[in-house]
PDB file of C-alpha atoms and ligand atoms in Angstrom:
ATOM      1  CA  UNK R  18      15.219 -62.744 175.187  1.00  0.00           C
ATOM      2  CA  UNK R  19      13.627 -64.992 173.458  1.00  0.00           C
ATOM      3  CA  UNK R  20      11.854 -63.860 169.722  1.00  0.00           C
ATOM      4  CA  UNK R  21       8.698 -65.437 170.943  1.00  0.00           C
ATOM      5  CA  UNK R  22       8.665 -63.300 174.320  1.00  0.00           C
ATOM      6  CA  UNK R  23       9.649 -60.222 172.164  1.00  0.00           C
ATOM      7  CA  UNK R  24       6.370 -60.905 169.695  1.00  0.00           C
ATOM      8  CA  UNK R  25       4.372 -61.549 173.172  1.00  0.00           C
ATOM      9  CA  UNK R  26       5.228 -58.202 174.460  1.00  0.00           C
ATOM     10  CA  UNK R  27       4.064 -56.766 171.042  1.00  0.00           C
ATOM     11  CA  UNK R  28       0.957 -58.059 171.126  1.00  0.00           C
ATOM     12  CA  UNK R  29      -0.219 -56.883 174.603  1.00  0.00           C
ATOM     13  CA  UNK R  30       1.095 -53.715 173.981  1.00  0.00           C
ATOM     14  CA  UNK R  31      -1.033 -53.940 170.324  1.00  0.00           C
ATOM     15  CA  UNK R  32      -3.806 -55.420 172.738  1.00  0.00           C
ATOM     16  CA  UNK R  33      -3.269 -52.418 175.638  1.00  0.00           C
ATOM     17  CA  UNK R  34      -3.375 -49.969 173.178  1.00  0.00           C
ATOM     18  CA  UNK R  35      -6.759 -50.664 171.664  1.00  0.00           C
ATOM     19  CA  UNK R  36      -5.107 -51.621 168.498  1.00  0.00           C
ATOM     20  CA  UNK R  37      -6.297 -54.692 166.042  1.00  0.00           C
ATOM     21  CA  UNK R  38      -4.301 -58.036 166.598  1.00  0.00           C
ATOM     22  CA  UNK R  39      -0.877 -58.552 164.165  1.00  0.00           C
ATOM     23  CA  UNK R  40      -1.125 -54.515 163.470  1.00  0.00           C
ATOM     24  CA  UNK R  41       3.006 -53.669 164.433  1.00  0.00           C
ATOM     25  CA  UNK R  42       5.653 -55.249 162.093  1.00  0.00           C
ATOM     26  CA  UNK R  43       8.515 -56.850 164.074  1.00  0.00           C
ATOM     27  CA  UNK R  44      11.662 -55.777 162.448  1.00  0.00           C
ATOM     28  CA  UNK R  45      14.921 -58.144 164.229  1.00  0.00           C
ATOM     29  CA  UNK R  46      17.628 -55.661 163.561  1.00  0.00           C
ATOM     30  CA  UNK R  47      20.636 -58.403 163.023  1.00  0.00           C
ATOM     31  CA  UNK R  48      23.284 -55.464 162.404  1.00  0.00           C
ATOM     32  CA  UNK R  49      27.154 -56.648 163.922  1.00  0.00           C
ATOM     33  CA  UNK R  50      25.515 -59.575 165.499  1.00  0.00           C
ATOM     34  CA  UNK R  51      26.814 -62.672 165.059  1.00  0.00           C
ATOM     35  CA  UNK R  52      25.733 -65.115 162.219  1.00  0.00           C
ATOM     36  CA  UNK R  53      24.806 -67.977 164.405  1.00  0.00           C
ATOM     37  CA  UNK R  54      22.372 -65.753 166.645  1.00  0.00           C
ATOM     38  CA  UNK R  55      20.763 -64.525 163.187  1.00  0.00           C
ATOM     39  CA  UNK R  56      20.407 -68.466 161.904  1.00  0.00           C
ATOM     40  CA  UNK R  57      18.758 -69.222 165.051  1.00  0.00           C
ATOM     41  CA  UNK R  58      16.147 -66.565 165.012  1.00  0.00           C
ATOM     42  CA  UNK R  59      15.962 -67.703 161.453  1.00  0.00           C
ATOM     43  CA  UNK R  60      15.233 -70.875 162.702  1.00  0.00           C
ATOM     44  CA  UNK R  61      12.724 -69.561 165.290  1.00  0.00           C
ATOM     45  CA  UNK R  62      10.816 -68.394 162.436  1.00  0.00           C
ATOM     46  CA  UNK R  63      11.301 -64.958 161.934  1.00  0.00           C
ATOM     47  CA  UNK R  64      11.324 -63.437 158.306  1.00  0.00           C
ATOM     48  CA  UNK R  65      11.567 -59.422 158.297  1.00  0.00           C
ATOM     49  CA  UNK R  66      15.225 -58.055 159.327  1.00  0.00           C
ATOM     50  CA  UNK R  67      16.737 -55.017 159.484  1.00  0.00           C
ATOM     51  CA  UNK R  68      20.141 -54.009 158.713  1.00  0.00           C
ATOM     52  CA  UNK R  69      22.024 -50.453 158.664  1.00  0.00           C
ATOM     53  CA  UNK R  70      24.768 -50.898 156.583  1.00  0.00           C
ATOM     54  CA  UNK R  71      24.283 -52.069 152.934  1.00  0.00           C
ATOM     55  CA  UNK R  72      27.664 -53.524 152.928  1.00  0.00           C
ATOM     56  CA  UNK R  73      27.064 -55.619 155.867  1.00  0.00           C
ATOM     57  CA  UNK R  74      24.087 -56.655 154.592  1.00  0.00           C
ATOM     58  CA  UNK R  75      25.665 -57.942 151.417  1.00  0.00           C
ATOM     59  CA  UNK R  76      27.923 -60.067 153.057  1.00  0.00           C
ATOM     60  CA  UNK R  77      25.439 -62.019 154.958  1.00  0.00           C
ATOM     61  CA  UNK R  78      21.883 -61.904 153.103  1.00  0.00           C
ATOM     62  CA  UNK R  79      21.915 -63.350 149.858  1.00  0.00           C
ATOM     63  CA  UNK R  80      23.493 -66.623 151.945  1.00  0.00           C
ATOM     64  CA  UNK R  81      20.544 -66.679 153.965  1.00  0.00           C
ATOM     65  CA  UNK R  82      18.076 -65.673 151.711  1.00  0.00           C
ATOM     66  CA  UNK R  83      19.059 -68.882 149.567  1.00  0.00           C
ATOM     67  CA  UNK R  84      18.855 -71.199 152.655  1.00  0.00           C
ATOM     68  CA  UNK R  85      15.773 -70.058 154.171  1.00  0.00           C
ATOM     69  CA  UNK R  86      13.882 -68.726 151.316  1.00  0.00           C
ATOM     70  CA  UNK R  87      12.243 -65.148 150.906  1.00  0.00           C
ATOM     71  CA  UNK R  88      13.841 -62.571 153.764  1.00  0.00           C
ATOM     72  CA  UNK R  89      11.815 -59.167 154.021  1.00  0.00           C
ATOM     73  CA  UNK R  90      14.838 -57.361 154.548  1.00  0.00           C
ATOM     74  CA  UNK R  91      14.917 -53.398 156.110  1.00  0.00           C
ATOM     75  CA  UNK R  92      17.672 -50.613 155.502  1.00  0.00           C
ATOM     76  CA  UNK R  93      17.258 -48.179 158.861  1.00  0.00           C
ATOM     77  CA  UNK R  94      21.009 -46.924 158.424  1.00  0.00           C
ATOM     78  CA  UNK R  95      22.491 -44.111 156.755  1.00  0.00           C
ATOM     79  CA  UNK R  96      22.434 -44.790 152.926  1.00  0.00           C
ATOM     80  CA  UNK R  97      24.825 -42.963 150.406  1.00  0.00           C
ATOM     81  CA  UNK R  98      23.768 -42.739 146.768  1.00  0.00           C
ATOM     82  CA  UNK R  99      26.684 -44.669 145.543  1.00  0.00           C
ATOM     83  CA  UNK R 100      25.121 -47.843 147.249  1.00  0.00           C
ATOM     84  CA  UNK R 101      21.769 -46.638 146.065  1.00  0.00           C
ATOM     85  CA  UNK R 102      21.965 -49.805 143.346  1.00  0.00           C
ATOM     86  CA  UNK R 103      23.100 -52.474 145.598  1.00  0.00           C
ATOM     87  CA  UNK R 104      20.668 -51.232 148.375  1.00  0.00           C
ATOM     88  CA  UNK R 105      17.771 -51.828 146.109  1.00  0.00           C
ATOM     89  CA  UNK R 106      19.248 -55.081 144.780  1.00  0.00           C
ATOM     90  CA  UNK R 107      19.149 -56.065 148.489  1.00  0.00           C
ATOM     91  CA  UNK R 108      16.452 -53.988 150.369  1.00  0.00           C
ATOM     92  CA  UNK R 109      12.585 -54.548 150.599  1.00  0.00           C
ATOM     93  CA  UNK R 110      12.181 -51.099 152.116  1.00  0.00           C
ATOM     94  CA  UNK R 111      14.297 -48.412 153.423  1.00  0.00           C
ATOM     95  CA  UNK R 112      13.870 -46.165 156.216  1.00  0.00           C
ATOM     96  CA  UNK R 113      16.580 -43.531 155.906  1.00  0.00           C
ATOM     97  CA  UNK R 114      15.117 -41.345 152.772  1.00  0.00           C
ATOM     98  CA  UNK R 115      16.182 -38.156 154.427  1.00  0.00           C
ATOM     99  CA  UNK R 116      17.869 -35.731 151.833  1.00  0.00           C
ATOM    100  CA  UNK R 117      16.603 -34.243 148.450  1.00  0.00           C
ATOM    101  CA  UNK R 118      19.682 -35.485 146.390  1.00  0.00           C
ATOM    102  CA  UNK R 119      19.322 -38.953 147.580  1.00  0.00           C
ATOM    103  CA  UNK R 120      15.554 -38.863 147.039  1.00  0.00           C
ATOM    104  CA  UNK R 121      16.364 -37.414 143.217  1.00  0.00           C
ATOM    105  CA  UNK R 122      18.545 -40.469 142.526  1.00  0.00           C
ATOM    106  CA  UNK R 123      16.283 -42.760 143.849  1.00  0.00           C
ATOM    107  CA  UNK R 124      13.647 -42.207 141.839  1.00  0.00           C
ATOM    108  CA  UNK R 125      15.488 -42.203 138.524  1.00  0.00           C
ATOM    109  CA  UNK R 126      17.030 -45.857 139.607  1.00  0.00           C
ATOM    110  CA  UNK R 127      12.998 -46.556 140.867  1.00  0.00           C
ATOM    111  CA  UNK R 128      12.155 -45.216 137.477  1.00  0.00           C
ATOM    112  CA  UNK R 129      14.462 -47.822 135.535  1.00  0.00           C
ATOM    113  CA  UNK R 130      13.750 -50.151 137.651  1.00  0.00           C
ATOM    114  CA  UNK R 131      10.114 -50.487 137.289  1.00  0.00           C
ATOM    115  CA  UNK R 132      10.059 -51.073 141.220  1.00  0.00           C
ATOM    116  CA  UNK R 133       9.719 -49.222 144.409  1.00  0.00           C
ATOM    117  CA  UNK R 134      10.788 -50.449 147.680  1.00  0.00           C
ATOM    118  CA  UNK R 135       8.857 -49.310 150.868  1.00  0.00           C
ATOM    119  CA  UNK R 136       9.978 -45.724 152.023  1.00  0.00           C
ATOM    120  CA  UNK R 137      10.091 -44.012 155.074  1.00  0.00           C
ATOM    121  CA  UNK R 138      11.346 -40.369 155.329  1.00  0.00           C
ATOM    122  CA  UNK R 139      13.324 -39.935 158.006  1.00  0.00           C
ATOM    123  CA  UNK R 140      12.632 -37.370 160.669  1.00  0.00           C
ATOM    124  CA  UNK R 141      15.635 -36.017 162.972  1.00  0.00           C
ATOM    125  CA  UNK R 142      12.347 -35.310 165.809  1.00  0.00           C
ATOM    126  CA  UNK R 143      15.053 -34.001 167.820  1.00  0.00           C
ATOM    127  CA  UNK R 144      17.060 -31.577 165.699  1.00  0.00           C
ATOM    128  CA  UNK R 145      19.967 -33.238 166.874  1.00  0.00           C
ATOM    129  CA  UNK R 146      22.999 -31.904 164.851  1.00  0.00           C
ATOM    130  CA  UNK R 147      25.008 -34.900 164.181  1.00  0.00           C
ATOM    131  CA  UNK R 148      21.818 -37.136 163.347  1.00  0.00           C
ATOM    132  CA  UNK R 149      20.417 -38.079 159.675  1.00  0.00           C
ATOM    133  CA  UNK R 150      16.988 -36.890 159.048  1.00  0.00           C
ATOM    134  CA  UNK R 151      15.032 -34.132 157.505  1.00  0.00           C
ATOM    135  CA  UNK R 152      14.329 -31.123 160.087  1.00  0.00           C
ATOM    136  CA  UNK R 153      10.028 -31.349 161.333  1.00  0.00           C
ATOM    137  CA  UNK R 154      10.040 -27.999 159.691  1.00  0.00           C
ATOM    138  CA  UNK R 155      11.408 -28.741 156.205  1.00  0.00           C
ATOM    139  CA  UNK R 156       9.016 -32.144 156.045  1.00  0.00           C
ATOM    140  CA  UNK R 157       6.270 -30.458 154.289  1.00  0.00           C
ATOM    141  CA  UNK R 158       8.563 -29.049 151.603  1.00  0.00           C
ATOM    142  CA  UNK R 159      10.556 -32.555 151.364  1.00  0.00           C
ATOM    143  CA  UNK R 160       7.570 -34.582 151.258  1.00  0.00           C
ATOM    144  CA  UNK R 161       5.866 -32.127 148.610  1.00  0.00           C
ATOM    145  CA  UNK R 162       9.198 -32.687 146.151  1.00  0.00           C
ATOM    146  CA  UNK R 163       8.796 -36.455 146.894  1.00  0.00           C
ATOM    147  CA  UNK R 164       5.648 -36.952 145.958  1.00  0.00           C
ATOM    148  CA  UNK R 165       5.426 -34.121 143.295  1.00  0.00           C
ATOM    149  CA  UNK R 166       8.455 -33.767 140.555  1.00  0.00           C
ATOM    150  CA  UNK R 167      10.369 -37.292 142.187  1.00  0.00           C
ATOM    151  CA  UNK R 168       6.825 -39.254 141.513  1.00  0.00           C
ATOM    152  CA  UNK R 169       8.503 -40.981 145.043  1.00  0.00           C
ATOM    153  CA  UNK R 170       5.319 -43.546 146.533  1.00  0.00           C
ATOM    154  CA  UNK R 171       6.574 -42.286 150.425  1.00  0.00           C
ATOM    155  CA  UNK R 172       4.524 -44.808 153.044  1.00  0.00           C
ATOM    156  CA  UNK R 173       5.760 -43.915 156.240  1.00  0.00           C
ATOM    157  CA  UNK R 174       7.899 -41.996 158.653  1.00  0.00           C
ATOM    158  CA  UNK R 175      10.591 -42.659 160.870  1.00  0.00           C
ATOM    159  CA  UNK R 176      12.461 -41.605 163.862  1.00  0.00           C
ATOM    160  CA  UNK R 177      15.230 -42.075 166.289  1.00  0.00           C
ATOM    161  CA  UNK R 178      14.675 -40.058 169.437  1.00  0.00           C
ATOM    162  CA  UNK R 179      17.781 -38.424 171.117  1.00  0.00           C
ATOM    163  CA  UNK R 180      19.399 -41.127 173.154  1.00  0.00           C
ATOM    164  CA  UNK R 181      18.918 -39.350 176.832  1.00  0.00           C
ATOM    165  CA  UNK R 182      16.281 -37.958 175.866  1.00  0.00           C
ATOM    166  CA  UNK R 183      12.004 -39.532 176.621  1.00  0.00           C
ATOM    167  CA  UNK R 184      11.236 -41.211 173.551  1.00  0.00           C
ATOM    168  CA  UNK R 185       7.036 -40.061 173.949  1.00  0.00           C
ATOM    169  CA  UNK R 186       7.565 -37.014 173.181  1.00  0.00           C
ATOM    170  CA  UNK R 187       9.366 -37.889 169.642  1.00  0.00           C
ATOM    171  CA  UNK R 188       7.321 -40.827 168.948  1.00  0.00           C
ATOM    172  CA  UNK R 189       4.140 -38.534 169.334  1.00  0.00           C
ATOM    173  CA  UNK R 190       5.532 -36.180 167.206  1.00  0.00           C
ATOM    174  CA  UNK R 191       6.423 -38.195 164.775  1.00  0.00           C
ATOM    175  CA  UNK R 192       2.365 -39.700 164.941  1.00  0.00           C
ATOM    176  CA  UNK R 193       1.367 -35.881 164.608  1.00  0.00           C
ATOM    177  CA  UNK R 194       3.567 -35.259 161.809  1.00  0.00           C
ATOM    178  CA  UNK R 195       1.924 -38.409 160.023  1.00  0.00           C
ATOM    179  CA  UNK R 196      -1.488 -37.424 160.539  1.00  0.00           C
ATOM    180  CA  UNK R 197      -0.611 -34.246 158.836  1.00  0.00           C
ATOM    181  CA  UNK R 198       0.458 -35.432 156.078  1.00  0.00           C
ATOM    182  CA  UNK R 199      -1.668 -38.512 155.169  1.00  0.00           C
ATOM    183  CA  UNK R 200       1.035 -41.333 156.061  1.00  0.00           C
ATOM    184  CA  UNK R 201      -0.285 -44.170 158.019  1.00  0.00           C
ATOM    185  CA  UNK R 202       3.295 -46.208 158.428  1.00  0.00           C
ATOM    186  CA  UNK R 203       5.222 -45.122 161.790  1.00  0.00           C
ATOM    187  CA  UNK R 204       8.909 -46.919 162.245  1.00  0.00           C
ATOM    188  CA  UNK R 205       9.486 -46.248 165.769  1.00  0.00           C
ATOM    189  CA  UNK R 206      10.727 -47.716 169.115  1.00  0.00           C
ATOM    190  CA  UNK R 207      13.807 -49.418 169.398  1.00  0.00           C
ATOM    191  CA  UNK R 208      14.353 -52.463 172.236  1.00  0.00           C
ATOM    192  CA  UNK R 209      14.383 -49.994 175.334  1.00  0.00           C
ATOM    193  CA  UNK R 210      11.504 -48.372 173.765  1.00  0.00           C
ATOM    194  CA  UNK R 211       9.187 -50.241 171.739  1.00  0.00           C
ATOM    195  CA  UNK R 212       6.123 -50.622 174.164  1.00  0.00           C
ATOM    196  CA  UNK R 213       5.809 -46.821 174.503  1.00  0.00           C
ATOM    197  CA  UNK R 214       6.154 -46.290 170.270  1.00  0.00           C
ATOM    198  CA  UNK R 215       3.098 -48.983 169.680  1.00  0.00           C
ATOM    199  CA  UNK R 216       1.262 -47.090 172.939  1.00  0.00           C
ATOM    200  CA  UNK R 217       1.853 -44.049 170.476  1.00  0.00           C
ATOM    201  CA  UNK R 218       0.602 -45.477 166.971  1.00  0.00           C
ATOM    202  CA  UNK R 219       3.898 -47.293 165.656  1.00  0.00           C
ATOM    203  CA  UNK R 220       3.116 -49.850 162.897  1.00  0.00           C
ATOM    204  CA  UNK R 221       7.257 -50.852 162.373  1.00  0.00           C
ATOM    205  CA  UNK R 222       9.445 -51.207 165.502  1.00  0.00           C
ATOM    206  CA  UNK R 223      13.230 -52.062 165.080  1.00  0.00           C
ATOM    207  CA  UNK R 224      14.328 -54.393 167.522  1.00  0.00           C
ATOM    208  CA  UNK R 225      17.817 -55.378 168.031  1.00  0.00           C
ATOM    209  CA  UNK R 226      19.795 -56.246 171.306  1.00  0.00           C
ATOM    210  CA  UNK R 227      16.355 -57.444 173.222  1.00  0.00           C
ATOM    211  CA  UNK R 228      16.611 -60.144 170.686  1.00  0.00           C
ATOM    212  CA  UNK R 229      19.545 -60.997 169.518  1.00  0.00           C
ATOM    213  CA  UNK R 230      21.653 -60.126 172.774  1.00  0.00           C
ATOM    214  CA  UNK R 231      23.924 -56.796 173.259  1.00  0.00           C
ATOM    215  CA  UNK R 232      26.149 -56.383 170.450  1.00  0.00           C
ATOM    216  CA  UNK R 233      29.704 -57.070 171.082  1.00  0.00           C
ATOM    217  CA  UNK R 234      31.253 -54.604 168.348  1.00  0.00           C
ATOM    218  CA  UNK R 235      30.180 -51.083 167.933  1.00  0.00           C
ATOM    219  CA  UNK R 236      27.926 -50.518 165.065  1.00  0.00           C
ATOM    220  CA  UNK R 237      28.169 -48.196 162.477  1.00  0.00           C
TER     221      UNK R 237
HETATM  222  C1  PLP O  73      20.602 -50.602 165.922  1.00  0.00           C
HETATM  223  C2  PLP O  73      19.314 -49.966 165.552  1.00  0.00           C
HETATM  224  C3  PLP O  73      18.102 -50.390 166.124  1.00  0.00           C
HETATM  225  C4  PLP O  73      18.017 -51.482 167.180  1.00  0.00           C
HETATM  226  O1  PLP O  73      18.514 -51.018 168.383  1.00  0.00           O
HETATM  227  P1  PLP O  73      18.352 -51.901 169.738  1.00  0.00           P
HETATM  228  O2  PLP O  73      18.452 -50.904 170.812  1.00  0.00           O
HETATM  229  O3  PLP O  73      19.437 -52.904 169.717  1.00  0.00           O
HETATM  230  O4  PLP O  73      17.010 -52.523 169.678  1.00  0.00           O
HETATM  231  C5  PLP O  73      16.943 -49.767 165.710  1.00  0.00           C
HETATM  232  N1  PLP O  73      16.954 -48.794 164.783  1.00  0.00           N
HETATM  233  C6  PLP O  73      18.085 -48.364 164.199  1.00  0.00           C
HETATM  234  C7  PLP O  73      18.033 -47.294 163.183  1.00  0.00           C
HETATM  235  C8  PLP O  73      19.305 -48.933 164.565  1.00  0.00           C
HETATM  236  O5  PLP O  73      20.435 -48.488 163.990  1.00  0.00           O
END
């Protein structure tokens, strides 16, 4: 589908919910895609991307960061601490800060970096075992140590809902959770989902496949 129809949808679902005009960041998740879909919705205008391997994102970004000038580029995969460096090198914001060791080594290389990028704290909404995120109940306590000792500037939250499962009860959740704790960003709603997450508050949604076509390898 077209970016444009994709940003239209936004917006009456922005407009539906009551919610001021240009309020939900479109994040094109380009992960496994191929390059010439990305240079076209590059060419179609769009500047914020999203990418869940740092690797992957190496390979292709600084290219198209020097040919179309400043990329607002997203990390919403797993991130391990040995590619904390070369995540921040790469990454305007990162929506995976789920664990207290990675959140310790982040803010030392934040520290001697003199530079924060935007993060979300990652909630697993569904307890699902195999999933990344921090547990709803240990968010207090995680959130306490990121903002206390770590000196960590958190801005949001973020979620993946269990695949089977309806996203509105996880996306509403996640809101709650927010509230609670003073956070106004909410990275929610994928492209089978994304209507319902700004219907529940969602001011990041990560849209991949409605834009850029199925992806033909798996992703990682
Ligand atoms: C791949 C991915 C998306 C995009 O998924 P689509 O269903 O293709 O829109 C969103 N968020 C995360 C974390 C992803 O890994």
């Amino acid at each position: 589908m077209p970016l444009a129809d994709i940003s239209a949808r936004i917006e009456r679902a922005v407009a539906a919910a009551g919610r001021p005009a240009g309020s939900v960041k479109l994040i094109a998740i380009s992960k496994v895609q191929p390059l010439e879909r990305v240079r076209a919705v590059l060419e179609a205008g769009q500047r914020v991307f999203g990418e869940n391997r740092v690797q992957e994102a190496e390979s292709k970004w600084p290219d198209f960061r020097a040919e179309f000038g400043a990329v607002e580029l997203h990390l919403v995969g797993p991130l391990q601490t040995n590619k904390l460096g070369k995540a921040l090198d790469l990454f305007d914001a990162i929506h995976s800060l789920d664990r207290p060791s990675l959140a310790k080594k982040l803010a030392h290389a934040v520290q001697a970096r003199g530079a924060c990028p935007e993060l979300f704290v990652q909630v697993n909404t569904g307890r699902e075992p195999q999933k990344a995120g921090v547990a709803p109940e240990d968010l207090d306590a995680f959130l306490a140590e990121c903002r206390g000792p770590l000196d960590l500037p958190v801005a949001g939250l973020m979620a993946i809902p269990p695949a089977e499962a309806d996203p509105e009860p996880h996306f509403r959740m996640l809101a709650d959770l927010a509230a609670g704790h003073g956070l106004d960003r909410l990275s929610m709603g994928m492209s089978g989902d994304f209507e319902t997450a700004i219907a529940c508050g969602a001011t990041h949604v990560r849209v991949g496949s409605a834009i850029f076509g199925e992806r033909t390898t798996a992703a990682g």
